[in-house]
Amino acid sequence: MYITELIINGLIQGSLYALVAIGFTMVYGILRLINFAHGDVIMIGAFVTLGLLQLNLSWPILAILVLLIGALVGFTIDRIAFRPMRGAPQVTGFIASLALSLLLQNLGILIFTAQPRNFFLPEFFRKTVLIASLEVRYLSLVIIFSTIILLVLLLLFVKKTRMGIAMRATAENLQVARLMGIKVNHVIMLAFIIGSALAAFAGMLWGGRFGQIDPLMGFVPGLKAFIAAVIGGVGSIAGAAVGGYLLGFSEVLFVGLLPSSMSGFRDAFVFGMLIIILLVMPNGIFGTSEEERA
Amino acid sequence: MKQKSFSIPAMAILGILGLIFTAVADLMLSSYITSVISFIFLYMILAVSLNITNGFTGLFSLGHPAFMSIGGYVAALLILPVFRKEFFLPDLPPWLAVQQWPFFPAILVGGIVAALVAVIIGYPVLRLKGHYLAVATIGTIFIVRVVLKNTEELTRGALGLNGLGFLSSIWWIYLWLVITVYVAWKLKFSSWGRTMLALRENEMAASCLGINTTMVKIAAFVIGAFFAGISGGLWAHLTTVITPESYSLGLAFNLVVMVVIGGSGSISGALIAAGGISLLVEYLRPLEEALGMYGLGQILISAALLLVLIFRPKGLFGTGELSILRKEITYRSAR
Amino acid sequence: MLRLTKRMKPIIMISLIMMAAMAMVFAAGQKEAAADAPIKLAGMYNLTGGFSSIDAPGLNGAQLQAKLINEAGGVLGGRMIEVVGYDTQSDQQAAATQAKRALDQGVIAGLGYGDTTFVMAAAPLFQSAGLPFVTSGATHPELPKWVGDMFFMVPFGDDDQSFAIAEFAWEDLNARKVVVWTDDSMDFTLALSKFFKQRFNELGGTIVHEVFFQTGDTDFSANIARLRDSGADAVFVGSIPNEAGLTVKQIREAGIDMPIISADGYDTELVATVPGPQLANDVYFSTHTYRNDDRPEVTRFVEAYREEFDRDPENAFAALGFDAVGLIADAIERAGSTDGKALQKALAETTEYQGVTGLIAYTRPSRVPEKPVAIIGVQNGEFEYLETWWPGN
């Protein structure tokens, strides 16, 4: 039963990382930009949910609203921070995203204070169901299944629709895509919108899972989601999802199977993995980028 | 052939002015204000040393806080009096438990240990480029933090060390500031410095010219780490507290802002930007407290960086220097 | 010569600017003249961050006491007491820096904090300056030894409060096998767990296993999985207020019903508000006494607090802050002066200060007061006083 609980925890954590990693990888695939502010969209999603919960909406409407607001945030970030920097060297975009991230975090502290806030999801999510003699919350199942559904929808979109194909083309070669008549700026905007919507959605689930939110909650998860994207191969959506689940499982198993005194090393383990992957297998599992990384 | 450097008289005057300023601060101002000025000097040391790694050589390192931690802890462990070690750190290995070093050598050793760690980390990590290097250095911050948190016998883990002696007088810090600026100065205007700049501009071309790029990159990284370690030791004995969380990514970011705004590769730019930004932060601190608006200073810094990156990415001076400090050396060609 | 003069102009300008800056900074740094100004005490507290739920009431209590004393005529024949609050944002470096600032501003003593680690960051500075520091809420029994002779504690030690809850768990909850959760990033929680395990083992109980977490953690799922698997009767959570509510919430949400026990780190409204009334059940903790106590000091304090702040005292730390200022004022009167050494002597000789939280006397060689411990239970989000435990039982 202990192992069952670990597996379920791994699936939950993996789903959360996957949702965020997908957004990272979409923007990276097209712009070759590591967007640090992406993690903070999780935080925005969580706080927005907190606000919306006051309105007593039914939860499907709540979820859709969170997705829409996340999309709006993505659009704003692209327009205001990153569009003016198109064409700048890679490192400039990176520092800019770091600046944006700190800006968002400190705005959060300014508006909400650094004090953690309580997060109560509607009653529905807290009911439990018995799986393999373990009581599992509805919320946990929602997290796992909604991630899978969103992932499948996204993969269909990217494979079958015109816009999706345009995105893949732009990711493969931006200049040529532009020459072929694809509106590259629209594609980029779409990448930001979808990615941020997913991150905000993850923020809502994150708050529900742990019960507490604060303005700094998004940064480390964002960083870890980036690591997940790297593991899966940056630029590949399926890769980001796989990377997310791999990372979620590794974390949970690391803490769950090793003696408790070692659990403090979890973050060192995760970052160590990142450095090793960057050096040894820079394209990750599914990545095909020929970019010079090392 | 013309070549720029710092004019010695100008730098000497600057040094003496700084000395007078330090004397006035120490003798006439309250110890709180003096420590504020000490912090400003520390930021200058950090910015100038980061400039060697990031600015001269173009290695995007966010790792300074990791080296500060290492230098700070090493210095603190060496300086802490033996009787305090007994009840504070009862599980220290015996050879360490009997050490009680004076201030200057301990700080120096802190810097050296940080530099050694930089050599070890540098070999694998410096093979990465651009933002991947940056992320790897962020990883270093986390890894060092976790190691410090989990080696409780040496470090008291997450509790940190407090009640450290208040030993970093403004004079010591000023001394190290002078040393750092001097080293950066000599480095920049020497053939090493030109090699670093060449590497920054185009690594491929530089290696075609026969430059051992790995050595140069590691050297730049290590020198920066050394001064970061020194600053860590100085900082710890200014605030009398050090914990694994003391030096964070936020600090690394602010240092990068100083380097970028000053101009990557400009020593005087780094000094001015560091002075200006840290002055602003210290000025805003009581305001933030009074209004309950914490985080205001950080927001302004982040916004300033975004604006600079959009409108003037070269920063104040680019790779050049403040004009009055410059001096042009003209070589006569052999006749 | 001409070239030098052209260069000199900018240098002269810069020197002038630097001197002007120096003058401004100098003016800002002027110390206040002392004269017959109020007696200033530094109230070192974390008004923001993880400790605010216990420190903010602490400062409230301290300032309330100062107000009452001033209304009754002040000390030393009419001098007013002022408690200057310093918010150190639950950050150790800020604690040390603000302590320095306080010392610069002419305080005659320091007080405050509900946590050992912050006391350790700030109090040594007072010790080296030769001024007393009285902690209102930090409870580590070795603090007076670590900081020095200028240091005094208002509350009991962690040993006493852990013994109390261990005995309560054994006798009243019939717990025989307990799992221990320890926050290993705080001196306070490490001490709590150490003393709890010691007493529980002495009584004949078994500690099934011990797991660790750190301040700031939000994910307890791994420890909860282990807990579920452990077969224990109760879980002892050595945590600070920041994690108090969250641990209860996650444990209960996971469907685990066993009693959750702790010490004064759980004396915070977070334990009820974070899980919510449905889940805040079967939680027991030891803390400083003042609830349900009908001694005159207590009634007077509670009524004054209600009148000043429009609400009941949030937790025992308000009463402790109140007592800290009261103790210092009493010592000032006995010493007849505000001089550091005289004040220290008067404080050390305290044998019968009747505080809201009990009698404060420094009779034990450890200089930790021997005070009663209250056991509080939480059911349906409501706090109720259960019993009092006396040291030396």
Short mmCIF file of C-alpha atoms in Angstrom, two decimals, chain C residues 7 12 16 83 122 165 172 179 187 256-257 262 283 286 301 306 323 336 366 390 392:
data_model
loop_
_atom_site.label_atom_id
_atom_site.label_comp_id
_atom_site.label_asym_id
_atom_site.label_seq_id
_atom_site.Cartn_x
_atom_site.Cartn_y
_atom_site.Cartn_z
CA ARG C 7 41.37 66.45 -16.32
CA ILE C 12 36.93 68.11 -8.68
CA LEU C 16 32.37 67.75 -4.54
CA VAL C 83 8.69 50.10 22.93
CA ALA C 122 20.03 39.44 17.50
CA ILE C 165 2.92 16.98 26.11
CA ASP C 172 -4.63 11.07 28.56
CA VAL C 179 5.76 8.92 14.96
CA ASP C 187 16.89 25.12 16.81
CA ILE C 256 -5.54 10.05 8.86
CA ASP C 257 -7.44 10.47 12.12
CA SER C 262 2.84 19.40 19.38
CA VAL C 283 -5.00 18.34 17.85
CA SER C 286 1.41 22.43 25.15
CA PHE C 301 -4.54 41.73 30.58
CA ARG C 306 -9.75 43.67 24.05
CA ASP C 323 5.13 40.10 30.57
CA GLY C 336 16.72 52.54 40.31
CA SER C 366 20.17 27.40 34.09
CA TRP C 390 3.77 21.63 36.59
CA GLY C 392 9.17 18.83 38.83
#
